[in-house]
Coordinates of C-alpha atoms in Angstrom, one line a residue:
X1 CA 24.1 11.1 6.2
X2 CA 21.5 8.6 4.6
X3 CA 18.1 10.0 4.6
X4 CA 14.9 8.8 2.9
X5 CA 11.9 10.8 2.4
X6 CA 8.7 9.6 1.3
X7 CA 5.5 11.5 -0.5
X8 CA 2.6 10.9 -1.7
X9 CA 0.6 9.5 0.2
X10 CA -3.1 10.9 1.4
X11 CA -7.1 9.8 1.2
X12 CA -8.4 8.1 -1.9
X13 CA -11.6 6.1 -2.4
X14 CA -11.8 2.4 -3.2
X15 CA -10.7 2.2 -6.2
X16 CA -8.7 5.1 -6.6
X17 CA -4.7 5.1 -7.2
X18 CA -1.7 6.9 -5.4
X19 CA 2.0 6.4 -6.1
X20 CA 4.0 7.1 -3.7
X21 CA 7.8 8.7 -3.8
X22 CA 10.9 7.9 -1.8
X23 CA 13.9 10.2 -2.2
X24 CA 17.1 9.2 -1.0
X25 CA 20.1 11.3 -0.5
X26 CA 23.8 10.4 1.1
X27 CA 24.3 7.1 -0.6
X28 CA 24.6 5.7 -4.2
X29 CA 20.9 4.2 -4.8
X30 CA 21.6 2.1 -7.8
X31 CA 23.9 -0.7 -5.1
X32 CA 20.7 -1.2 -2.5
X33 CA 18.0 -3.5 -2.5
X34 CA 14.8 -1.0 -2.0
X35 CA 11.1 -2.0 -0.8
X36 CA 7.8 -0.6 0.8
X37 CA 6.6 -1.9 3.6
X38 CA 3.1 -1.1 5.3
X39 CA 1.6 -1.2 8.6
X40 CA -2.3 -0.7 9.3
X41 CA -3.0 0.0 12.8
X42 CA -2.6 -2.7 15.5
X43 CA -0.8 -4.9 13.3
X44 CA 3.1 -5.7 12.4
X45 CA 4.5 -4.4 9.3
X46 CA 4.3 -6.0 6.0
X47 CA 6.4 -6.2 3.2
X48 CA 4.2 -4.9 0.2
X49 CA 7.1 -5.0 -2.7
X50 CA 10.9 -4.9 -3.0
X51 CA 13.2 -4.5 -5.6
X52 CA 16.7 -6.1 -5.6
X53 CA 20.3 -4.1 -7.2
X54 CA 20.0 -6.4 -9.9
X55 CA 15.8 -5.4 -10.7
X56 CA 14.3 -8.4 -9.0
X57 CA 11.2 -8.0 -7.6
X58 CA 8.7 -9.0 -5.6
X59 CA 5.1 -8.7 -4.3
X60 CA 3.3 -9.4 -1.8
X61 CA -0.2 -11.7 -2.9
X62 CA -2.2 -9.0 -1.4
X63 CA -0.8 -6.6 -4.1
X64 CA 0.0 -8.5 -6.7
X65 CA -1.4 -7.0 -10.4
X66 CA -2.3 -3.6 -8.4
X67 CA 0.8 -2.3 -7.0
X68 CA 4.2 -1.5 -9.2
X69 CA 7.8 -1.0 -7.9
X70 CA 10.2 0.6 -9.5
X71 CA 13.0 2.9 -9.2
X72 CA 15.0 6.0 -11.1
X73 CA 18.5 5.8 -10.2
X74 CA 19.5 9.0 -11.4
X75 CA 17.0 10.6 -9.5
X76 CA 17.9 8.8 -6.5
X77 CA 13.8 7.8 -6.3
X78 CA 11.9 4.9 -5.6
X79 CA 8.4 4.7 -6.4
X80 CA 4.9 2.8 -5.7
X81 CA 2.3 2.9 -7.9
X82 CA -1.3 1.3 -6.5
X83 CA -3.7 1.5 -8.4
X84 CA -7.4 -0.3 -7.9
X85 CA -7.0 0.6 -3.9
X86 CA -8.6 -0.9 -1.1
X87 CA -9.8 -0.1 2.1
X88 CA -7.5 -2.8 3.4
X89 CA -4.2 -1.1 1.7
X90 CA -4.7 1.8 4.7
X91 CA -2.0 2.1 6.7
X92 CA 1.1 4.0 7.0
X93 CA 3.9 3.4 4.2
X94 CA 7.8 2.9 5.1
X95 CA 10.2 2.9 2.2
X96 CA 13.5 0.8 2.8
X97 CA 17.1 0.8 1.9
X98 CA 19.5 -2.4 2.3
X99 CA 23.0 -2.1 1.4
X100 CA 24.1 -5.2 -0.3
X101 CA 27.5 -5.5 0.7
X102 CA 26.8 -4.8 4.4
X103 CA 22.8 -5.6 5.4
X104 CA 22.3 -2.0 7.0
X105 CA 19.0 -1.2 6.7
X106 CA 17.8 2.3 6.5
X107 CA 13.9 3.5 6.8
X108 CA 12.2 6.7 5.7
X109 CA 9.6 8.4 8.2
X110 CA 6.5 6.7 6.2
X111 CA 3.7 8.2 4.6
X112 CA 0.2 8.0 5.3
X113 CA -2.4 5.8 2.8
X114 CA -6.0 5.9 3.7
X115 CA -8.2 4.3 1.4
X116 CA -12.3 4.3 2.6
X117 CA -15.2 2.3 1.2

């Protein structure tokens, strides 16, 4: 059974830094594309940064030069680093598995970031 399971999340200043963990278990990591994704209250969620099989990644501009992807494939683990947070990088944090061969998508439960002024 796929399952994701992020951490690390909680209440930071402006300013501040987090990272954030996703631990998967039931499928080989290292042959999905992995990202976070975000979504602040009463609005859609975002892409904030994925990371492609092959170590591709990509940010989005909100993010860019704060936030860092990156994954441990022995350990099964994605992470997020943020640093130089922002009020506006509140919301609640979804890590997510694609399988490259087929397109299933997997979610974790997401993780709560609350950054205040």
């Amino acid at each position: 059974q796929v399952q994701l399971v992020e951490s690390g999340g909680g209440l930071v200043q402006a300013g501040g830094s987090l990272r954030l963990s996703c631990a998967g278990s039931g499928f080989i990591w290292s042959i999905f594309n992995v990202g976070w994704y975000r979504q602040a209250p009463e609005k859609e969620r975002e892409l904030v940064a994925s990371l492609t099989s092959g170590s591709s990644v990509n940010y989005a501009d909100s993010v860019k030069g704060r936030f860092t992807i990156s994954r441990d494939n022995a350990k099964n683990t994605i992470y997020l680093a943020m640093n130089s947070l922002k009020p506006e990088d509140t919301g609640v944090y979804y890590c997510n598995a694609v399988r490259t061969s087929s397109g299933r998508t997997y979610w974790g439960q997401g993780t709560q970031v609350t950054v205040s002024s």
